[in-house]
Short mmCIF file of C-alpha atoms in Angstrom, two decimals:
data_model
loop_
_atom_site.label_atom_id
_atom_site.label_comp_id
_atom_site.label_asym_id
_atom_site.label_seq_id
_atom_site.Cartn_x
_atom_site.Cartn_y
_atom_site.Cartn_z
CA MET A 31 -14.73 -19.24 30.00
CA SER A 32 -17.72 -21.22 31.26
CA SER A 33 -19.33 -23.91 29.16
CA ARG A 34 -22.63 -22.01 29.35
CA LEU A 35 -21.01 -18.87 27.87
CA VAL A 36 -19.39 -20.90 25.12
CA GLY A 37 -22.78 -22.41 24.32
CA TRP A 38 -24.42 -19.01 24.05
CA LEU A 39 -21.63 -17.77 21.76
CA ILE A 40 -22.10 -20.76 19.48
CA ILE A 41 -25.88 -20.22 19.35
CA THR A 42 -25.39 -16.51 18.63
CA LEU A 43 -22.99 -17.26 15.76
CA ILE A 44 -25.42 -19.75 14.26
CA LEU A 45 -28.26 -17.23 14.44
CA LEU A 46 -26.09 -14.56 12.79
CA LEU A 47 -25.08 -16.94 10.00
CA CYS A 48 -28.69 -17.95 9.39
CA SER A 49 -29.74 -14.30 9.34
CA SER A 50 -27.02 -13.58 6.79
CA CYS A 51 -28.10 -16.53 4.65
CA SER A 52 -31.75 -15.52 4.64
CA TYR A 53 -30.83 -11.93 3.73
CA HIS A 54 -28.68 -13.19 0.83
CA ASP A 55 -31.55 -15.36 -0.37
CA GLU A 56 -33.86 -12.36 -0.20
CA VAL A 57 -31.47 -10.24 -2.26
CA GLU A 58 -31.07 -12.99 -4.84
CA SER A 59 -34.84 -13.43 -5.13
CA THR A 60 -35.36 -9.73 -5.90
CA ASP A 61 -32.70 -9.54 -8.64
CA GLU A 62 -34.18 -8.22 -11.86
CA TYR A 63 -33.61 -9.35 -15.43
CA VAL A 64 -32.96 -7.38 -18.59
CA ILE A 65 -33.59 -8.31 -22.19
CA ILE A 66 -32.67 -5.94 -25.00
CA VAL A 67 -34.21 -6.59 -28.41
CA SER A 68 -32.91 -5.00 -31.60
CA MET A 69 -34.94 -4.85 -34.79
CA ASP A 70 -32.37 -3.88 -37.41
CA GLY A 71 -33.19 -0.71 -39.35
CA CYS A 72 -36.33 0.20 -37.37
CA ARG A 73 -36.60 3.95 -37.83
CA TRP A 74 -38.02 6.05 -35.01
CA ASP A 75 -41.37 6.64 -36.76
CA PHE A 76 -41.96 3.14 -38.15
CA PRO A 77 -44.33 2.12 -35.31
CA GLN A 78 -46.71 4.94 -36.29
CA LEU A 79 -46.32 4.53 -40.05
CA GLY A 80 -46.70 0.75 -39.83
CA HIS A 81 -49.41 0.80 -37.15
CA MET A 82 -47.38 -1.39 -34.78
CA SER A 83 -50.03 -1.54 -32.05
CA ASN A 84 -48.22 -4.01 -29.77
CA LEU A 85 -45.09 -1.91 -29.75
CA GLU A 86 -47.04 1.30 -29.30
CA SER A 87 -48.92 -0.21 -26.35
CA ILE A 88 -45.70 0.06 -24.35
CA LYS A 89 -46.25 3.83 -24.25
CA GLU A 90 -48.84 3.35 -21.53
CA LYS A 91 -47.13 0.72 -19.41
CA GLY A 92 -43.57 1.91 -19.81
CA VAL A 93 -41.27 4.36 -21.55
CA LYS A 94 -41.05 5.61 -25.08
CA ALA A 95 -38.22 7.88 -26.23
CA ASN A 96 -38.85 10.47 -28.89
CA SER A 97 -35.98 8.72 -30.67
CA MET A 98 -32.51 7.32 -30.11
CA GLN A 99 -29.61 8.73 -32.11
CA PRO A 100 -27.03 6.24 -33.41
CA VAL A 101 -23.30 6.75 -33.89
CA PHE A 102 -21.39 7.55 -37.07
CA PRO A 103 -21.29 5.72 -39.37
CA ALA A 104 -24.90 4.60 -38.94
CA ASN A 105 -24.26 1.02 -40.07
CA THR A 106 -25.11 -2.27 -38.41
CA PHE A 107 -21.91 -3.44 -36.74
CA PRO A 108 -20.52 -0.12 -35.45
CA THR A 109 -23.92 0.95 -34.13
CA HIS A 110 -24.80 -2.35 -32.44
CA TYR A 111 -21.39 -2.58 -30.80
CA SER A 112 -21.61 1.02 -29.59
CA MET A 113 -24.95 0.22 -27.96
CA VAL A 114 -23.42 -2.50 -25.80
CA THR A 115 -20.04 -0.88 -25.07
CA GLY A 116 -21.07 2.75 -24.64
CA LEU A 117 -18.19 3.71 -26.92
CA TYR A 118 -18.06 5.56 -30.20
CA PRO A 119 -16.63 3.47 -33.07
CA ASP A 120 -13.49 5.61 -32.88
CA HIS A 121 -12.92 4.12 -29.42
CA HIS A 122 -14.07 0.50 -29.84
CA GLY A 123 -12.53 -0.05 -33.27
CA LEU A 124 -15.46 -1.32 -35.35
CA VAL A 125 -15.20 1.75 -37.55
CA ASN A 126 -17.57 0.38 -40.21
CA ASN A 127 -19.16 -2.83 -41.46
CA SER A 128 -15.90 -3.50 -43.24
CA PHE A 129 -12.41 -2.11 -42.73
CA TYR A 130 -8.74 -3.04 -42.90
CA ASP A 131 -6.54 -3.36 -39.83
CA ALA A 132 -2.92 -2.66 -40.73
CA GLU A 133 -1.56 -3.99 -37.44
CA LEU A 134 -3.35 -7.32 -37.82
CA GLY A 135 -2.79 -7.30 -41.58
CA ARG A 136 -6.37 -8.45 -42.05
CA LYS A 137 -9.72 -7.20 -43.27
CA PHE A 138 -12.93 -7.26 -41.25
CA SER A 139 -16.27 -7.66 -43.02
CA LEU A 140 -19.73 -8.88 -42.07
CA GLY A 141 -19.54 -11.83 -44.42
CA ASN A 142 -16.23 -13.09 -43.02
CA ARG A 143 -17.22 -15.39 -40.15
CA GLU A 144 -13.62 -15.92 -39.07
CA ALA A 145 -13.13 -12.18 -38.65
CA VAL A 146 -16.52 -11.60 -37.02
CA GLU A 147 -15.71 -14.23 -34.39
CA ASP A 148 -12.16 -12.98 -33.74
CA GLY A 149 -11.93 -10.97 -30.53
CA ALA A 150 -8.81 -9.19 -31.79
CA PHE A 151 -11.03 -6.87 -33.84
CA TYR A 152 -13.14 -5.78 -30.85
CA GLY A 153 -12.08 -3.05 -28.46
CA GLY A 154 -13.93 -1.87 -25.39
CA GLU A 155 -15.98 -4.08 -23.13
CA PRO A 156 -19.47 -5.21 -24.19
CA ILE A 157 -22.08 -5.43 -21.47
CA TRP A 158 -22.08 -9.24 -21.41
CA VAL A 159 -18.34 -9.23 -20.61
CA THR A 160 -18.91 -6.64 -17.86
CA ALA A 161 -21.70 -8.83 -16.49
CA GLU A 162 -19.94 -12.19 -16.68
CA THR A 163 -16.75 -10.89 -15.04
CA GLN A 164 -18.86 -9.63 -12.12
CA GLY A 165 -20.71 -12.91 -11.64
CA VAL A 166 -23.85 -12.04 -13.63
CA ARG A 167 -24.80 -14.58 -16.27
CA ALA A 168 -25.55 -13.36 -19.78
CA ALA A 169 -27.00 -14.91 -22.92
CA SER A 170 -27.22 -13.78 -26.53
CA PHE A 171 -29.34 -14.87 -29.44
CA PHE A 172 -27.16 -12.84 -31.81
CA TRP A 173 -25.60 -9.41 -31.44
CA ALA A 174 -22.53 -7.81 -32.98
CA GLY A 175 -19.54 -9.27 -31.14
CA SER A 176 -21.42 -11.87 -29.11
CA ALA A 177 -19.82 -14.80 -30.96
CA ALA A 178 -16.28 -13.51 -30.35
CA SER A 179 -14.13 -14.12 -27.30
CA ILE A 180 -13.58 -10.56 -26.08
CA LYS A 181 -11.12 -10.20 -23.21
CA GLY A 182 -11.32 -13.99 -23.11
CA VAL A 183 -15.05 -13.93 -22.31
CA ARG A 184 -18.24 -14.86 -24.14
CA PRO A 185 -21.81 -14.89 -22.80
CA SER A 186 -22.65 -18.03 -20.82
CA ILE A 187 -25.09 -18.85 -23.64
CA TRP A 188 -24.45 -17.65 -27.18
CA LYS A 189 -25.35 -18.55 -30.73
CA ARG A 190 -23.29 -18.52 -33.92
CA TYR A 191 -25.13 -16.25 -36.33
CA ASP A 192 -27.58 -18.03 -38.63
CA GLY A 193 -30.11 -15.79 -40.33
CA ASP A 194 -32.21 -18.82 -41.31
CA ILE A 195 -33.30 -19.49 -37.73
CA PRO A 196 -36.96 -18.39 -37.59
CA TYR A 197 -37.79 -15.48 -35.34
CA GLU A 198 -40.36 -17.62 -33.53
CA ALA A 199 -37.62 -20.11 -32.61
CA ARG A 200 -35.42 -17.31 -31.31
CA ILE A 201 -38.24 -16.12 -29.06
CA ASP A 202 -38.87 -19.65 -27.78
CA SER A 203 -35.18 -20.02 -26.89
CA VAL A 204 -35.17 -16.77 -24.95
CA ILE A 205 -38.28 -17.80 -23.01
CA SER A 206 -36.67 -21.16 -22.23
CA TRP A 207 -33.57 -19.39 -20.87
CA PHE A 208 -35.79 -17.41 -18.52
CA GLN A 209 -37.18 -20.75 -17.28
CA LEU A 210 -33.81 -22.23 -16.35
CA PRO A 211 -33.04 -22.92 -12.67
CA GLU A 212 -32.16 -19.66 -10.93
CA LYS A 213 -28.41 -20.34 -10.72
CA GLN A 214 -28.25 -21.10 -14.45
CA ARG A 215 -30.68 -18.41 -15.55
CA PRO A 216 -29.16 -15.42 -17.39
CA ARG A 217 -30.01 -12.01 -16.01
CA LEU A 218 -29.02 -10.29 -19.26
CA ILE A 219 -30.20 -11.40 -22.70
CA THR A 220 -29.67 -9.83 -26.11
CA LEU A 221 -31.96 -10.74 -29.02
CA TYR A 222 -31.53 -9.65 -32.63
CA PHE A 223 -33.87 -9.59 -35.64
CA ASP A 224 -32.45 -8.63 -39.03
CA GLN A 225 -35.70 -6.97 -40.17
CA PRO A 226 -37.08 -4.47 -41.16
CA ASP A 227 -33.63 -3.59 -42.55
CA GLY A 228 -33.90 -5.98 -45.50
CA SER A 229 -37.40 -4.99 -46.59
CA ALA A 230 -36.67 -1.26 -46.22
CA HIS A 231 -33.49 -1.62 -48.30
CA ASP A 232 -35.25 -3.54 -51.05
CA HIS A 233 -38.61 -1.77 -51.22
CA GLY A 234 -38.13 1.55 -49.45
CA PRO A 235 -38.88 2.55 -45.86
CA GLU A 236 -42.38 3.84 -46.61
CA SER A 237 -43.47 1.09 -48.99
CA PRO A 238 -46.42 -1.32 -48.58
CA LYS A 239 -43.93 -4.22 -48.49
CA ASN A 240 -42.06 -2.68 -45.59
CA TYR A 241 -45.31 -2.03 -43.76
CA GLU A 242 -46.14 -5.73 -44.15
CA THR A 243 -42.81 -6.56 -42.53
CA LEU A 244 -43.52 -4.13 -39.69
CA HIS A 245 -46.93 -5.76 -39.09
CA TYR A 246 -45.26 -9.18 -38.92
CA LEU A 247 -42.61 -7.96 -36.48
CA ASP A 248 -45.27 -6.34 -34.33
CA SER A 249 -47.23 -9.58 -34.16
CA LEU A 250 -44.06 -11.36 -33.02
CA LEU A 251 -43.52 -8.75 -30.34
CA GLY A 252 -47.09 -9.32 -29.16
CA VAL A 253 -46.40 -13.05 -28.80
CA PHE A 254 -43.07 -12.35 -27.12
CA MET A 255 -44.54 -9.93 -24.57
CA SER A 256 -47.39 -12.33 -23.85
CA LYS A 257 -44.96 -15.18 -23.16
CA ILE A 258 -42.92 -12.99 -20.83
CA GLU A 259 -46.09 -12.10 -18.91
CA GLN A 260 -46.69 -15.82 -18.31
CA LEU A 261 -43.28 -16.36 -16.71
CA PRO A 262 -43.09 -16.82 -12.92
CA ILE A 263 -40.45 -14.05 -12.93
CA ALA A 264 -42.53 -11.74 -15.15
CA ASP A 265 -42.61 -8.96 -12.56
CA LYS A 266 -38.80 -8.91 -12.49
CA VAL A 267 -38.15 -8.67 -16.24
CA ASN A 268 -37.16 -5.35 -17.80
CA VAL A 269 -37.70 -5.30 -21.58
CA ILE A 270 -35.96 -2.86 -23.95
CA ILE A 271 -36.90 -2.79 -27.63
CA THR A 272 -34.74 -0.66 -29.89
CA SER A 273 -32.69 -0.63 -33.10
CA ASP A 274 -29.29 0.17 -34.54
CA HIS A 275 -29.93 2.73 -37.28
CA GLY A 276 -32.76 4.24 -39.25
CA MET A 277 -33.48 4.25 -42.97
CA SER A 278 -33.94 6.86 -45.68
CA ALA A 279 -35.64 6.50 -49.06
CA THR A 280 -33.25 6.43 -52.02
CA SER A 281 -33.76 6.76 -55.76
CA GLU A 282 -31.93 6.20 -59.03
CA GLU A 283 -32.38 9.94 -59.52
CA ARG A 284 -30.12 10.64 -56.52
CA VAL A 285 -26.84 8.84 -57.21
CA ILE A 286 -23.25 10.09 -57.12
CA TYR A 287 -21.11 8.02 -59.46
CA ILE A 288 -17.68 7.84 -57.88
CA ASP A 289 -15.98 6.74 -61.08
CA ASP A 290 -16.90 10.12 -62.59
CA TYR A 291 -14.46 11.67 -60.12
CA ILE A 292 -11.68 9.27 -59.16
CA GLU A 293 -9.82 6.34 -60.74
CA ASP A 294 -9.67 2.89 -59.16
CA GLU A 295 -5.89 2.98 -59.65
CA TRP A 296 -5.70 5.82 -57.14
CA GLN A 297 -6.93 3.55 -54.34
CA LYS A 298 -5.53 0.49 -52.59
CA SER A 299 -9.04 -0.98 -52.61
CA ARG A 300 -12.28 0.20 -54.16
CA GLY A 301 -13.96 2.64 -51.80
CA TRP A 302 -17.50 4.00 -51.61
CA THR A 303 -17.40 6.46 -48.72
CA SER A 304 -14.05 5.44 -47.19
CA PHE A 305 -10.88 5.76 -49.24
CA ASN A 306 -7.37 4.36 -48.84
CA PRO A 307 -5.25 6.21 -51.41
CA VAL A 308 -2.21 4.78 -53.11
CA GLU A 309 0.79 6.75 -51.90
CA GLY A 310 0.88 10.11 -53.65
CA TYR A 311 -2.83 10.17 -54.58
CA GLU A 312 -4.34 11.39 -51.31
CA ASP A 313 -4.74 14.97 -52.54
CA SER A 314 -5.96 13.80 -55.95
CA ILE A 315 -8.79 11.82 -54.39
CA PHE A 316 -9.64 14.50 -51.86
CA LEU A 317 -9.75 17.37 -54.37
CA ALA A 318 -11.71 15.34 -56.92
CA LEU A 319 -14.37 14.29 -54.40
CA LYS A 320 -14.70 17.87 -53.19
CA GLU A 321 -16.25 18.57 -56.59
CA ALA A 322 -18.97 15.95 -56.14
CA PRO A 323 -22.40 17.37 -55.21
CA HIS A 324 -24.30 16.11 -52.16
CA LEU A 325 -21.11 14.67 -50.70
CA SER A 326 -19.13 15.93 -47.73
CA VAL A 327 -15.52 14.78 -47.78
CA TRP A 328 -12.80 15.16 -45.18
CA LYS A 329 -9.25 14.13 -44.59
CA LYS A 330 -9.15 11.96 -41.51
CA GLU A 331 -7.66 14.63 -39.28
CA ASN A 332 -10.35 17.17 -40.23
CA ILE A 333 -13.52 15.14 -39.65
CA PRO A 334 -15.94 17.29 -37.59
CA ASP A 335 -15.71 16.74 -33.83
CA SER A 336 -19.48 16.23 -33.72
CA LEU A 337 -19.06 12.87 -35.46
CA HIS A 338 -16.58 11.56 -32.86
CA TYR A 339 -14.66 9.86 -35.64
CA GLY A 340 -11.18 9.98 -37.09
CA THR A 341 -8.64 9.13 -34.40
CA HIS A 342 -8.66 5.33 -34.62
CA PRO A 343 -5.90 3.79 -36.80
CA ARG A 344 -8.54 1.84 -38.75
CA VAL A 345 -10.28 5.00 -39.98
CA PRO A 346 -8.98 5.51 -43.55
CA PRO A 347 -7.21 8.71 -44.66
CA ILE A 348 -10.27 10.08 -46.49
CA VAL A 349 -13.87 9.78 -45.32
CA ALA A 350 -17.04 10.97 -47.09
CA SER A 351 -20.64 11.34 -45.98
CA LEU A 352 -23.64 11.57 -48.28
CA ASP A 353 -26.54 13.97 -48.03
CA ILE A 354 -29.59 12.15 -46.73
CA GLY A 355 -31.37 10.06 -49.39
CA TRP A 356 -28.42 10.03 -51.77
CA SER A 357 -26.47 6.96 -52.87
CA VAL A 358 -22.95 6.41 -54.12
CA GLY A 359 -22.41 4.07 -57.04
CA ARG A 360 -20.49 3.20 -60.18
CA ARG A 361 -21.49 3.50 -63.80
CA TYR A 362 -21.43 -0.23 -64.52
CA GLN A 363 -24.28 -0.83 -62.02
CA LYS A 364 -27.95 -0.73 -62.96
CA PRO A 365 -29.53 2.55 -61.79
CA SER A 366 -32.62 0.69 -60.55
CA ARG A 367 -30.58 -0.90 -57.75
CA TYR A 368 -30.63 2.48 -55.99
CA ASN A 369 -34.41 2.52 -55.67
CA GLY A 370 -35.27 1.56 -52.11
CA GLY A 371 -33.69 2.62 -48.84
CA SER A 372 -30.31 3.08 -47.23
CA HIS A 373 -28.50 4.19 -44.07
CA GLY A 374 -24.97 5.05 -42.97
CA TYR A 375 -25.63 8.78 -43.13
CA ASN A 376 -24.77 11.45 -40.58
CA PRO A 377 -26.62 10.36 -37.40
CA TYR A 378 -27.92 13.89 -36.85
CA TYR A 379 -30.37 13.34 -39.71
CA LYS A 380 -33.67 12.33 -38.09
CA ASP A 381 -34.12 9.52 -40.64
CA MET A 382 -31.16 7.77 -38.97
CA HIS A 383 -32.80 7.85 -35.54
CA VAL A 384 -34.38 4.69 -34.16
CA ILE A 385 -37.08 3.43 -31.83
CA PHE A 386 -36.65 3.03 -28.08
CA TYR A 387 -39.36 1.44 -25.92
CA ALA A 388 -38.92 -0.06 -22.47
CA TYR A 389 -41.06 -1.45 -19.66
CA GLY A 390 -40.66 -3.46 -16.50
CA PRO A 391 -40.18 -2.95 -12.77
CA ALA A 392 -37.38 -0.40 -13.21
CA PHE A 393 -39.13 1.91 -15.66
CA LYS A 394 -41.64 4.69 -15.27
CA THR A 395 -45.06 4.26 -16.82
CA ALA A 396 -46.61 6.43 -19.53
CA TYR A 397 -43.36 8.40 -19.76
CA VAL A 398 -41.88 10.02 -22.88
CA HIS A 399 -38.12 10.49 -22.75
CA PRO A 400 -36.24 13.05 -24.86
CA THR A 401 -34.02 11.89 -27.71
CA PHE A 402 -30.72 10.48 -26.46
CA GLU A 403 -27.55 8.98 -27.95
CA SER A 404 -27.21 5.20 -28.19
CA ILE A 405 -23.86 5.25 -26.35
CA ASN A 406 -25.88 5.76 -23.14
CA LEU A 407 -27.47 2.30 -23.39
CA TYR A 408 -24.44 0.56 -21.90
CA SER A 409 -24.59 2.64 -18.72
CA LEU A 410 -28.33 2.02 -18.50
CA LEU A 411 -27.88 -1.75 -18.80
CA ALA A 412 -25.12 -1.78 -16.18
CA HIS A 413 -27.31 0.25 -13.83
CA LEU A 414 -30.26 -2.12 -14.27
CA LEU A 415 -28.01 -5.11 -13.55
CA ASP A 416 -26.37 -3.36 -10.59
CA ILE A 417 -22.86 -3.93 -11.94
CA LYS A 418 -19.94 -1.55 -12.27
CA PRO A 419 -19.63 -0.25 -15.85
CA SER A 420 -16.34 -0.19 -17.70
CA GLN A 421 -15.01 3.11 -19.01
CA ASN A 422 -17.32 4.42 -21.74
CA ASP A 423 -18.45 7.54 -23.58
CA GLY A 424 -22.01 7.56 -22.24
CA ASP A 425 -23.45 8.79 -18.97
CA ILE A 426 -26.24 7.28 -16.89
CA LYS A 427 -27.39 10.84 -16.13
CA ASN A 428 -28.64 11.09 -19.72
CA VAL A 429 -31.12 8.23 -19.27
CA ILE A 430 -31.73 7.93 -15.52
CA GLY A 431 -34.91 9.99 -15.88
CA MET A 432 -36.71 7.09 -17.54
CA LEU A 433 -36.38 4.98 -14.38
CA ASN A 434 -38.75 5.13 -11.43
CA LYS A 435 -37.50 6.64 -8.18
CA THR A 436 -36.66 3.30 -6.53
CA HIS A 437 -34.25 2.52 -9.39
CA GLN A 438 -32.58 5.91 -9.74
CA ASN A 439 -30.08 5.38 -6.93
#
């Protein structure tokens, strides 16, 4: 082979390598970002009732869903974890805010930090694990499961839950993450606010106090959206604002007192809507609760298929569900404690449905999407990040219509 031919081959290889490098750089520079914000307990109609103008402004520049339907039970941890795994609680294992795991011999509850941060309680694969294992950096300023090592993985940036951290500081941290050098910058961020859940519980979902909270949250969202618009990567950021469960008004006039029907001695632990009978008392509890008004009760194996609940070992032998707006209590408690709001009901009740707003380069503008189930969020997030989703119960086909044509493939 002549020296001239060898020289041309070397030049050609160099040109090909440079072409490949520039193409890679171009692909990297067009990568989009996703932030999903959850405002706990934000019912589907709160933006209209509370005149949340900043949130409602997204209707024109992005997508609004009629509502998003949570999973059963409509409580904080199972719903949030279903949103990021695409799995029903029956399949990811967080079957309620508190439960007992016989195999581990331990109880899980929201107030138990050791349990909350123990990956052994978490099944499925949250979106930040899917992302990180495929080379996409993720960050979380709180979310159910984000402080636990799940499959040996946490987000590249994560925070141990501290409800005292001001919302403004959380927003500033998220903005600072978006300003990191490109190789360190997360492409997926989760952000959690624990309101309006607290105010709706304490004062009622349609109370002046809750409306004040909604106004405050809306002002924060206005600041947040404004700060995103000022980022150099603003045109690459997809923003999703949603919630975990809705809220229904409750009253001391609508209370079922469990101790009128069953004895504490019949249960291994005191239950409210989930019951672990002492051996021999399963039928006693079941038959007694069947007499309670405004309460649906099932043995585990007979829970309606529509609730997608009852096959996981952590689901107790007897499960009950209240009619919307009703509470379950005990006679020693003050009746006034039931005045306010609550959730956890059958997710087919509209009061349990939540907000969904989204905007950014991937989304259509001025588009209203039909109601969809929250288990489809995981597939949507994976699609936006261009990563392969893990097995889940959702389907991208249920939400692909909210994306513009260039992002539907």
